[in-house]
Coordinates of C-alpha atoms and ligand atoms in Angstrom, one line a residue:
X209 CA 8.5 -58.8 -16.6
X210 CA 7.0 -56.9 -19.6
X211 CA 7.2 -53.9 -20.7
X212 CA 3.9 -52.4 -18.5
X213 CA 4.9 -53.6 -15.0
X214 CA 8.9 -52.3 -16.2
X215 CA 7.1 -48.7 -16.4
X216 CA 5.0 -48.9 -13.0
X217 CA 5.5 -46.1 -10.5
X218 CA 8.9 -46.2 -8.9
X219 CA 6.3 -44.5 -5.6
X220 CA 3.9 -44.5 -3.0
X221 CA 1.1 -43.0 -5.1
X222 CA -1.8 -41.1 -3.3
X223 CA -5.3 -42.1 -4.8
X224 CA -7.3 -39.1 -4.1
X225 CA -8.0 -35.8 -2.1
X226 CA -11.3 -34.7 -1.7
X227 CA -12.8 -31.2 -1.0
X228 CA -16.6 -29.9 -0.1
X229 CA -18.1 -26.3 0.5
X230 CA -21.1 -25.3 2.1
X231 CA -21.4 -21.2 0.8
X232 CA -24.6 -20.3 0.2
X233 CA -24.3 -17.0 -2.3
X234 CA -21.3 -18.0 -3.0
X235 CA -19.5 -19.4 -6.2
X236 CA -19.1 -22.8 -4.8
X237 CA -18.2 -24.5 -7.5
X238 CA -14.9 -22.1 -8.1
X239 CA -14.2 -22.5 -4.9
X240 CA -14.0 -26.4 -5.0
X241 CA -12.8 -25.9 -8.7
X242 CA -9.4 -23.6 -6.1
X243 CA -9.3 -26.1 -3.8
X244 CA -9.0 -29.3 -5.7
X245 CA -6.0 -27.2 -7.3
X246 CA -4.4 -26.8 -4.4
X247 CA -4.9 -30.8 -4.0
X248 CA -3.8 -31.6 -7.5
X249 CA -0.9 -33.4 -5.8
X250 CA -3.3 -36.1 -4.7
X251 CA -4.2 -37.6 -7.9
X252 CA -4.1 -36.3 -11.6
X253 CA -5.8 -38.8 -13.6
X254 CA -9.5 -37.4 -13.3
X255 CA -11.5 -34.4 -11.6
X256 CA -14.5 -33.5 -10.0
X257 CA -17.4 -31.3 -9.0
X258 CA -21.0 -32.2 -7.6
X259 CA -23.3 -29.0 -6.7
X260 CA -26.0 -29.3 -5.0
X261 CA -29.0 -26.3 -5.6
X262 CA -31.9 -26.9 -3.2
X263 CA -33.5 -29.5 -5.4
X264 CA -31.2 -31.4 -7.5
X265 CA -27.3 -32.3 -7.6
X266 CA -25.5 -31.5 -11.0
X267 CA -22.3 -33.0 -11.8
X268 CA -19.5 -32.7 -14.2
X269 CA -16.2 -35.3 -14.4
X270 CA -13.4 -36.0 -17.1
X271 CA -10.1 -37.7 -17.5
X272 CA -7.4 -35.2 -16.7
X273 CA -5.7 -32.2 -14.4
X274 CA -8.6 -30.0 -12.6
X275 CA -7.2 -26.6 -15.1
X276 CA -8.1 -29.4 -18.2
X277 CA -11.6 -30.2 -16.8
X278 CA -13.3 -27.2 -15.9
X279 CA -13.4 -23.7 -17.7
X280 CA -15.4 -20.9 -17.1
X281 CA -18.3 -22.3 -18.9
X282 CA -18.5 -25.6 -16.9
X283 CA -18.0 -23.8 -13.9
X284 CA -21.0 -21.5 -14.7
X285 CA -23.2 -24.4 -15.3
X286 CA -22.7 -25.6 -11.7
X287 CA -24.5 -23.2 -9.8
X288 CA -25.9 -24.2 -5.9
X289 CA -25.0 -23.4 -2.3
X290 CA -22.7 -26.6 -1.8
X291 CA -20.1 -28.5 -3.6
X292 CA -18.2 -31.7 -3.2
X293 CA -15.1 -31.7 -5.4
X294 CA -12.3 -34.7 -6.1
X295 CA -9.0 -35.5 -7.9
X296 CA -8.0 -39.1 -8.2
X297 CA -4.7 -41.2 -8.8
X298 CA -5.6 -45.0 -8.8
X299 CA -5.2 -48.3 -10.4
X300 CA -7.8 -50.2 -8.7
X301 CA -11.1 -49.3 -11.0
X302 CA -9.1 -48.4 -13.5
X303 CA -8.7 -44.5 -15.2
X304 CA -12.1 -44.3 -16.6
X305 CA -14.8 -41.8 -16.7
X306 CA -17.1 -44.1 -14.5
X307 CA -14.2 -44.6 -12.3
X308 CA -13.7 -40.2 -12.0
X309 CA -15.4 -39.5 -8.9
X310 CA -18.0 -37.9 -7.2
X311 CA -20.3 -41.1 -7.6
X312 CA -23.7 -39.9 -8.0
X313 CA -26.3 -42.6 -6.4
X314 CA -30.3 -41.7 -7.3
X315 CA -32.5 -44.1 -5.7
X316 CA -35.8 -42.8 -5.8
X317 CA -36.0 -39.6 -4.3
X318 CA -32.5 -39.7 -2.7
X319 CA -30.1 -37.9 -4.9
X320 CA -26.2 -37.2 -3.3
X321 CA -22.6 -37.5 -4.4
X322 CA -19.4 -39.0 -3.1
X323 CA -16.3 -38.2 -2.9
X324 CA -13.7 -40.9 -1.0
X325 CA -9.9 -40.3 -0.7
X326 CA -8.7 -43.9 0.5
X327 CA -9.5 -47.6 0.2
X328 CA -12.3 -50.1 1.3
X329 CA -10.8 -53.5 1.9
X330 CA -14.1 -55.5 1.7
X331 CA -15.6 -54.0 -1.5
X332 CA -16.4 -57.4 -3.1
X333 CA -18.6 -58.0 0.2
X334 CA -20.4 -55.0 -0.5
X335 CA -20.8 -55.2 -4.4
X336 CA -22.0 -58.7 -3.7
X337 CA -24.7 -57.3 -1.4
X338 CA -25.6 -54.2 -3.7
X339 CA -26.1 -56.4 -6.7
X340 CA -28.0 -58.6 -4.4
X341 CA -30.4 -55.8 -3.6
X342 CA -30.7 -55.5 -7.8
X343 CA -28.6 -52.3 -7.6
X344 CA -26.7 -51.5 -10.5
X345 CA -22.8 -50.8 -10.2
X346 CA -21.4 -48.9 -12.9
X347 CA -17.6 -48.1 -12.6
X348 CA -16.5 -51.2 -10.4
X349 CA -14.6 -48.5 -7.7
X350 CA -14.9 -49.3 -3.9
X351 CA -16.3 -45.5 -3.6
X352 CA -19.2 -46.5 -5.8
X353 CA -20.2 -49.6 -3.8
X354 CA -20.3 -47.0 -0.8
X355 CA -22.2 -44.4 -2.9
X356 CA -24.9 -47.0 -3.6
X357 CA -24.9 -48.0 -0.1
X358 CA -25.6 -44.9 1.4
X359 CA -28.0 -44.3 -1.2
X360 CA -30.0 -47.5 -0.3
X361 CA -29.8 -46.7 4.0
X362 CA -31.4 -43.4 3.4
X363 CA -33.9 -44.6 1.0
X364 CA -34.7 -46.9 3.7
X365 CA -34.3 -44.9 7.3
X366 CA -35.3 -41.7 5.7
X367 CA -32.4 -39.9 6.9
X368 CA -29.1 -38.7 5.4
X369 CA -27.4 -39.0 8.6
X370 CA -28.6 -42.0 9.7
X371 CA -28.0 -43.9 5.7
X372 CA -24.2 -42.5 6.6
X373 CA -24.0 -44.2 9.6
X374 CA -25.5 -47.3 8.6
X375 CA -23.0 -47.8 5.6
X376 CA -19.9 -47.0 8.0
X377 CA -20.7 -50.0 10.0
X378 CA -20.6 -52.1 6.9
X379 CA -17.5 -50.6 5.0
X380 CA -14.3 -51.5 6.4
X381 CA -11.0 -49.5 5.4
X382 CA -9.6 -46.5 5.0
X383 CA -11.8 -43.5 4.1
X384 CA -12.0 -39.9 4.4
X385 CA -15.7 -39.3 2.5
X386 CA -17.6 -35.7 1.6
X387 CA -21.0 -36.0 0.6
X388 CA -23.5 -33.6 -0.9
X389 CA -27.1 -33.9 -1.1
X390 CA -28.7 -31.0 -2.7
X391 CA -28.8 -28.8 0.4
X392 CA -26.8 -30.0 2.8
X393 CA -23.0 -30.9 3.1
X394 CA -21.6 -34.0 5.0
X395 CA -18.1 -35.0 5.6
X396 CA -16.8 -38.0 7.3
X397 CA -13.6 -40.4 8.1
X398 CA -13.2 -43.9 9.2
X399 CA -13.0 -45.5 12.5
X400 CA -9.3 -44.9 12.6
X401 CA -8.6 -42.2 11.1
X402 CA -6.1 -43.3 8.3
X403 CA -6.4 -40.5 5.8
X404 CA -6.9 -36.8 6.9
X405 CA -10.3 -34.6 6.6
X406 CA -10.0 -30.9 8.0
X407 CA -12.6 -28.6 8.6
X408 CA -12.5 -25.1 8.2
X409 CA -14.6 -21.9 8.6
X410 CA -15.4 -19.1 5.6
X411 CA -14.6 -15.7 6.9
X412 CA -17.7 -13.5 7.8
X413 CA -19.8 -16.4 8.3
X414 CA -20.2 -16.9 4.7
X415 CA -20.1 -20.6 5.6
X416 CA -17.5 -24.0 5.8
X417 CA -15.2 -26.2 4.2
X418 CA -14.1 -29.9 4.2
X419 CA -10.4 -30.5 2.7
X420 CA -8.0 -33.6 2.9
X421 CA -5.5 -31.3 3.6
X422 CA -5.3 -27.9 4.9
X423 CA -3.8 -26.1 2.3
X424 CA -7.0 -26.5 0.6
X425 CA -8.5 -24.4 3.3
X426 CA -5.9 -21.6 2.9
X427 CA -6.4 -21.2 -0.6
X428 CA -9.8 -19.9 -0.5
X429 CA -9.3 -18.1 2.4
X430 CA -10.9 -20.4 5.1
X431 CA -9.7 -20.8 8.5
X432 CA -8.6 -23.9 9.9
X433 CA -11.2 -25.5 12.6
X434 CA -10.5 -28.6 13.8
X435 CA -9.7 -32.2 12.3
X436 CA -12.9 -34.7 11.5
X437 CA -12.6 -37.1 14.4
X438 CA -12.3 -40.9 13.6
X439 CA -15.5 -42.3 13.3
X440 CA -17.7 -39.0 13.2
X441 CA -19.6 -37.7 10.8
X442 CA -20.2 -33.7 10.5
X443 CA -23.7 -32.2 9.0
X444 CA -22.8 -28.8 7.2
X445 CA -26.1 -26.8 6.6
X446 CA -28.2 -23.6 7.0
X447 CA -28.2 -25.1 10.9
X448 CA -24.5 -24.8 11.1
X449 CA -22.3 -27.8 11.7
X450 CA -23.6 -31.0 13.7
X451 CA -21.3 -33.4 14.5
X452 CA -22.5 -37.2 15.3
X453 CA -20.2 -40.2 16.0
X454 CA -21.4 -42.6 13.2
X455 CA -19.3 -45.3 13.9
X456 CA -17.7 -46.1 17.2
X457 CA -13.8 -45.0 16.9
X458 CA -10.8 -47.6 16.8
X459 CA -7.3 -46.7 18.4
X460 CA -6.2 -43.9 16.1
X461 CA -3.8 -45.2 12.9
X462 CA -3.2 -41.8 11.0
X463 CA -1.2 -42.8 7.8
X464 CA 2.9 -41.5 9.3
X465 CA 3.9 -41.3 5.3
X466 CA 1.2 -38.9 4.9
X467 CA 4.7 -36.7 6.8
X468 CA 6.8 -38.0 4.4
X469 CA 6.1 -37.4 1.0
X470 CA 2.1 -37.8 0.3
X471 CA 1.0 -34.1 1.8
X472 CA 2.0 -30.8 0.4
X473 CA 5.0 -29.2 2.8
X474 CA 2.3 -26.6 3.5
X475 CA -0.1 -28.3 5.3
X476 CA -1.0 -28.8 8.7
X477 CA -1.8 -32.7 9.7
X478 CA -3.1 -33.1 13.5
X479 CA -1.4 -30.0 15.1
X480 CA 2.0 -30.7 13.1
X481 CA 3.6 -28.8 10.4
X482 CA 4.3 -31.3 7.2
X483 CA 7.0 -28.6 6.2
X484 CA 8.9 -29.0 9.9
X485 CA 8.2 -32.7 10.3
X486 CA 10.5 -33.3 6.8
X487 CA 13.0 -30.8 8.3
X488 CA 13.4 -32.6 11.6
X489 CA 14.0 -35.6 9.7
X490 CA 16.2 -34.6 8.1
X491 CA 18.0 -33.2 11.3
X492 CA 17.3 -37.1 12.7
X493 CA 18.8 -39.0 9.9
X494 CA 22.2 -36.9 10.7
X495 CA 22.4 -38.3 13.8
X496 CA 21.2 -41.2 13.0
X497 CA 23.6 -42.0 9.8
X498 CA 26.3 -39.3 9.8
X499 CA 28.9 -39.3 6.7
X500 CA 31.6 -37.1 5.7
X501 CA 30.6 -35.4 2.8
X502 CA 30.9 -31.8 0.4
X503 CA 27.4 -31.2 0.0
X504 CA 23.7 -32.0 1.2
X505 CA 21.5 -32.3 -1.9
X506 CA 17.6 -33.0 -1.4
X507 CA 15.3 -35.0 -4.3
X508 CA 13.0 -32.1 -5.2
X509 CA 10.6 -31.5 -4.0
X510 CA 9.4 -34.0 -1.0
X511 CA 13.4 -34.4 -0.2
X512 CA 14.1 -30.5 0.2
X513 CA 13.4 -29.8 3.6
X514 CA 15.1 -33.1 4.8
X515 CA 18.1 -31.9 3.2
X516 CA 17.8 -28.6 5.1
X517 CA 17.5 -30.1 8.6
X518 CA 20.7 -33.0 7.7
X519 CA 22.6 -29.8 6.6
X520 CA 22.0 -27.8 9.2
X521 CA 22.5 -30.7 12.1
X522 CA 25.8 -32.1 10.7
X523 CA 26.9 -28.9 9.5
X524 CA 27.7 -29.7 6.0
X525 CA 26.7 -27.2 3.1
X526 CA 23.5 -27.5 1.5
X527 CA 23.1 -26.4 -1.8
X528 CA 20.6 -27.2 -4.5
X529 CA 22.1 -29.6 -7.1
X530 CA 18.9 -31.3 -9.0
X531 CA 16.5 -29.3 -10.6
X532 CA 12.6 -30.3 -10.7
X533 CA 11.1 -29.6 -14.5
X534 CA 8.1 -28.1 -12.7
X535 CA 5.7 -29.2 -15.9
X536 CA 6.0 -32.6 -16.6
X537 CA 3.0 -34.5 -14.4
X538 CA 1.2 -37.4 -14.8
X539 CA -1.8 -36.5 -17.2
X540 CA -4.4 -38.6 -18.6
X541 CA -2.5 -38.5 -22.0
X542 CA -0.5 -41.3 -21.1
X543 CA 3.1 -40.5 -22.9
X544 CA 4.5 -43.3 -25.3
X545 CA 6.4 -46.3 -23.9
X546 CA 9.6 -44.9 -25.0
X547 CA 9.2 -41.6 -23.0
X548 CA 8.0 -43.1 -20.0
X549 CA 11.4 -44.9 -20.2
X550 CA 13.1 -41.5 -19.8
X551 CA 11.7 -41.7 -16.2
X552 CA 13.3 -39.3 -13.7
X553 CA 15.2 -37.2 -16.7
X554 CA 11.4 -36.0 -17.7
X555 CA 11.3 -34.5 -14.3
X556 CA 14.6 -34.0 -12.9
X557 CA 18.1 -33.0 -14.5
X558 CA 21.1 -32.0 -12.2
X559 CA 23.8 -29.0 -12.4
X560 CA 27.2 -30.3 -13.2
X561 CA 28.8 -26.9 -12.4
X562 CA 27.9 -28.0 -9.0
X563 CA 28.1 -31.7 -8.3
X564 CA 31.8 -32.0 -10.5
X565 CA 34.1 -33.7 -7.8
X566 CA 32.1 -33.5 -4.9
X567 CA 31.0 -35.9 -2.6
X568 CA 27.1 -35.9 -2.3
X569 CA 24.7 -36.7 0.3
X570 CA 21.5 -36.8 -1.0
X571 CA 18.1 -37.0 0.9
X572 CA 15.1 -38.4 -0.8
X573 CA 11.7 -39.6 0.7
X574 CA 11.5 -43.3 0.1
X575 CA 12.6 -46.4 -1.9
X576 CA 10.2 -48.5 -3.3
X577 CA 11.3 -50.7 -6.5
X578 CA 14.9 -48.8 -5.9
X579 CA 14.6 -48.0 -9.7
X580 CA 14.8 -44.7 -10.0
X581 CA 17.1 -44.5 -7.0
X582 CA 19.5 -46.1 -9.3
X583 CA 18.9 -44.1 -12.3
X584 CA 19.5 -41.0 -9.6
X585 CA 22.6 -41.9 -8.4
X586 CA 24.4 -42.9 -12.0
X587 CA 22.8 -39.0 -13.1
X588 CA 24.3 -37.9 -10.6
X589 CA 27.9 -39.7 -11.5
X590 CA 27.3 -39.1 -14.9
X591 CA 26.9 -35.1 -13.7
X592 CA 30.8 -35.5 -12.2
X593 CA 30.1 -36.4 -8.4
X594 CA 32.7 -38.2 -6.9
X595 CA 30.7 -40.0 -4.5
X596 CA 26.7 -40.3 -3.4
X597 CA 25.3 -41.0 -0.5
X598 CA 22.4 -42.0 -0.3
X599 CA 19.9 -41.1 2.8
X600 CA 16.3 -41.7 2.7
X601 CA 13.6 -40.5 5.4
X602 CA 11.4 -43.3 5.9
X603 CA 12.3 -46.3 7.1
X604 CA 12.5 -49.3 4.7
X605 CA 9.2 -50.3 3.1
X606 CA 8.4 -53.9 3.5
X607 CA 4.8 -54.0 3.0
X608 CA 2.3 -52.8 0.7
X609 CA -0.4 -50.4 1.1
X610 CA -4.2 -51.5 1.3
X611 CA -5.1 -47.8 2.5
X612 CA -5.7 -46.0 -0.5
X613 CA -1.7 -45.9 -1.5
X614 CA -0.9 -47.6 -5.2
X615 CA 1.8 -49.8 -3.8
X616 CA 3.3 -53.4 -5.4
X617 CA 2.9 -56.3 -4.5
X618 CA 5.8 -57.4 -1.9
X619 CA 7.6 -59.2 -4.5
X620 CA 8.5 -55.7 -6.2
X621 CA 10.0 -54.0 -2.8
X622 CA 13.5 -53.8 -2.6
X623 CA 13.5 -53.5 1.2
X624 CA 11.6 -57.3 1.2
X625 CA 13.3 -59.1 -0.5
X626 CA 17.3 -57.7 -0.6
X627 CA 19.3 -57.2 2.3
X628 CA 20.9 -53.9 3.3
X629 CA 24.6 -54.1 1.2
X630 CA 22.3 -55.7 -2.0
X631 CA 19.8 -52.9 -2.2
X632 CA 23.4 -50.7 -1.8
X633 CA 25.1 -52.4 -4.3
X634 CA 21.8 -52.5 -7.0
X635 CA 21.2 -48.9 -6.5
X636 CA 25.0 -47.9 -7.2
X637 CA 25.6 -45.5 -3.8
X638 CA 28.6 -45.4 -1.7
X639 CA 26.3 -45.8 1.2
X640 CA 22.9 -46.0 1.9
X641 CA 20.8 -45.5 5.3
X642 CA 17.2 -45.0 6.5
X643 CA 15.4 -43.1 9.4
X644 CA 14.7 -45.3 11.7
X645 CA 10.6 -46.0 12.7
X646 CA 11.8 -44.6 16.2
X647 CA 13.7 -41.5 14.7
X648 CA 10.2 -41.1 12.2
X649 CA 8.0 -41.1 15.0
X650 CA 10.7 -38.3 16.8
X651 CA 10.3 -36.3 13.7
X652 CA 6.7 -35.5 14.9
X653 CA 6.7 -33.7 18.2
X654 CA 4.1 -31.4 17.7
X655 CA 1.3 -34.2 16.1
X656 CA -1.7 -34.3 18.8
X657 CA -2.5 -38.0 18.2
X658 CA 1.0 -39.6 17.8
X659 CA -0.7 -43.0 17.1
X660 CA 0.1 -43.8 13.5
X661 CA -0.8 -46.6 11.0
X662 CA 3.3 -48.0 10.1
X663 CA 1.8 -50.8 8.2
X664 CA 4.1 -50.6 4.8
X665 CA 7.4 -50.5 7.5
X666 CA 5.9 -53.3 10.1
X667 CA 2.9 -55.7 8.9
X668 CA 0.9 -54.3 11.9
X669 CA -2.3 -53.5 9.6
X670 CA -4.9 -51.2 11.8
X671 CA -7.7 -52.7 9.6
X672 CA -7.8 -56.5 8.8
X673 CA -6.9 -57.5 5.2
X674 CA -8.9 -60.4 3.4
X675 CA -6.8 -63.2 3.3
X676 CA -7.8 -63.9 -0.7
X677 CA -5.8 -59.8 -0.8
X678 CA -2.9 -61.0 1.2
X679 CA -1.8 -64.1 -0.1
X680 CA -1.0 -62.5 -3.1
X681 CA 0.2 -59.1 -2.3
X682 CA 2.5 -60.4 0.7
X683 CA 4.4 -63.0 -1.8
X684 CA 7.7 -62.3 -2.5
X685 CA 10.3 -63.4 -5.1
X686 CA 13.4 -65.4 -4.9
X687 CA 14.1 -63.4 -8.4
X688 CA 13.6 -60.1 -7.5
X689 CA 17.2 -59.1 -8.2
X690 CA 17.2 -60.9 -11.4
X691 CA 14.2 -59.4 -12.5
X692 CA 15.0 -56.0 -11.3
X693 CA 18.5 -56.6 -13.5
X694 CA 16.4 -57.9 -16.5
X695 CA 13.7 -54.7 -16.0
X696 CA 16.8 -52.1 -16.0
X697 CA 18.4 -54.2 -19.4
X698 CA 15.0 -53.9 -21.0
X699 CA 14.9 -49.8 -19.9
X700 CA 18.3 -49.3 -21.4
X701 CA 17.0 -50.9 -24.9
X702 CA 14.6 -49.1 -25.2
X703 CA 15.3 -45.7 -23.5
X704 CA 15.8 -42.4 -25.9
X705 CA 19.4 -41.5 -24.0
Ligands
LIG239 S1 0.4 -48.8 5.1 FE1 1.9 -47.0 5.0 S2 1.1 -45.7 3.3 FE2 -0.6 -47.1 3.8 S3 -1.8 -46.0 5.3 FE3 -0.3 -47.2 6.5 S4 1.4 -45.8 6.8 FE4 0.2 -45.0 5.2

């Protein structure tokens, strides 16, 4: 393994959240500029904003955090009566500018934007049949295949709506999309509904809002609606909202470990509380894997409320124990090879006074390489616990992600390719458990479609994967554990601690 895989994300990365406003006098592009902030979470490599004023749709994009992209003079350059904004996180395209979303498409007269939090599994189809149509493709992303697409289908039916529609029965995937043209706002979502798209209303009729999550409604003061049905696509104009079903829906596969880690504790997903869903985990994976312990820890922040709910059901104390240096992120200023070896001390350091001779349970979201698990648990000896138990609330991840999550191929999962007491033993805990799928799925009693895509736990994938994509991303290694050994060697050569 060399050096670049040894630093991958030791995480299910999000790719992208998406926002759109239809205000007319209003400052829309402030308002997307508030809302992609409040979706920073998403993805942190490059931000957003297309405006759209009656005639024309203006855009601005860079590399880097929304508060590093715009300032009050870029802001005041995008003036109009509707915005799309986006933040993305990805490999796939790569962190360049043409890559930084919205993707403007102008084919003749038909100018719009873009804006796609999620991932098309049959982009090569469709850049194959853009380039045969002599459209050019500039950034190589999924998003900007469906861009052009769009683009061509209303050049062609003279209608937004119906260039939408026409595209979303040729893109297969994952996708929750907003769209501006340079009057009116469009927002719409896949088949089955993988990623989340909420609509909300402006108060005093001042107009609407798309967000991936609904803490980007609350944090311009918008009220939450309803969510974006699979399938449909909304109009958002001087007309009001329209809503048309542009593709026929699919059984609904809502991504479940949008619950777990990928959506901020204060957002609402189909009816159910992120916040209480962690908390009832939590309260699950007591009952589910009880231990006898001093204290109940949680991996800030995603692991907090999962450490309140296993306190409070077994009992045991809960008390913070690792603390979260709030301003380290990823940036676009990738740090040097020898920081990024740091790893989890850039972001987390724990409090001896606290953990000396105790016995530690300790709730964190997931396990994906089981690197930084590892490094957890020896800080956490290192800090004076006694003993660590590890409990994590999602169930094992076997499979990757083809949904819009930056996931490894299956070689690199612990969970597929070590058994239970190996994954135990290469992590360093006294014992280690997962929720259960079952106990997961418990965890959501209030969600109003309880029909969830589980791919990355089961293999049951809601949306076909090309089989050139899954022979390679499904292999897995006989080696892992050497590997993972060799990887954590090459970390402690060339860490700074
Ligand atoms: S595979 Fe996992 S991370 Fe990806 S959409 Fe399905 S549940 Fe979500």
């Amino acid at each position: 393994m060399d050096i670049q895989q040894a630093c991958l994300p030791d995480h299910m990365e999000e790719e992208c959240a998406v926002f759109g406003v239809y205000a007319p006098g209003s400052d829309v592009a402030r308002m997307t500029c508030f809302g992609l902030q409040a979706l920073q979470h998403r993805g942190q490599e490059s931000a957003g904003i297309a405006v759209g004023d009656g005639e024309r749709v203006v855009i601005e994009k860079n590399l880097g955090l929304v508060t590093q992209v715009f300032n009050e003079a870029s802001l005041a350059a995008l003036q109009g009566d509707v915005a799309v904004g986006h933040v993305r996180y990805s490999t796939s395209g790569g962190g360049t500018w043409e890559a930084a979303q919205p993707h403007l498409s102008a084919i003749d007269d038909v100018q719009i934007a873009l804006a796609h939090n999620g991932t098309l599994v049959n982009t090569q189809e469709l850049r194959d049949f853009i380039s045969s149509c002599s459209i050019e493709l500039m950034a190589g992303t999924d998003s900007e295949a469906a861009a052009k697409l769009i683009g061509k289908y209303t050049q062609e039916t003279h209608f937004l709506r119906e260039g939408i529609a026409r595209a979303m029965k040729k893109i297969k995937g994952a996708y929750a999309m907003v769209l501006t043209s340079p009057d009116t706002l469009y927002g719409f979502r896949d088949p089955h509904g993988i990623r989340p798209l909420s609509l909300g209303e402006l108060p005093c009729g001042r107009g609407y809002v798309l967000a991936s999550e609904t803490c980007g409604l609350d944090i311009v003061g918008a009220r939450f609606v309803r969510d974006i049905k699979p399938g449909e696509i909304v109009r958002i104009n001087r007309e009001g909202v329209i809503s048309y079903q542009g593709v026929e829906s699919h059984k609904r596969a809502s991504c479940i470990f949008e619950y777990v880690y990928f959506a901020r504790p204060d957002s609402v997903l189909d009816g159910q509380s992120v916040y209480e869903a962690r908390r009832e985990m939590g309260k699950v994976l007591a009952r589910e894997a009880p231990v006898d312990a001093d204290l109940v820890l949680g991996v800030p922040d995603s692991g907090i409320p999962g450490a309140l709910g296993y306190a409070k059901e077994s009992g045991i104390e809960y008390s913070d124990g690792i603390i979260k240096n709030r301003y380290v992120g990823r940036t676009f200023i990738q740090p040097t090879q020898e920081l990024r070896q740091l790893g989890i001390r850039l972001k987390l350091n724990p409090l001896p006074s606290v953990l000396k001779n105790k016995r530690l349970i300790v709730i964190d979201d997931s396990i994906v390489r089981g690197n930084t698990s590892k490094k957890l648990v020896q800080m956490l000896r290192d800090a004076g616990a006694s003993e660590v138990h590890l409990r994590i609330v999602s169930p094992e991840v076997m499979w990757p992600c083809f949904y819009g999550i930056d996931t490894d191929t299956r070689s690199q999962l612990i969970a597929a390719n070590m058994t239970h007491e190996q994954m135990r033993a290469f992590i360093g805990c006294d014992s280690l458990a997962f929720i259960s799928l079952e106990g997961l799925r418990a965890s959501l009693p209030f969600c109003e479609h309880p029909q969830f895509c589980e791919a990355c736990f089961t293999g049951d994938y809601p949306v076909e994967i090309s089989p050139s994509t899954a022979r390679d991303s499904f292999k897995t290694k006989e080696s892992f554990a050497d590997e993972l050994e060799n990887e954590n060697k090459l970390n402690d050569t060339v860490s700074l601690h």
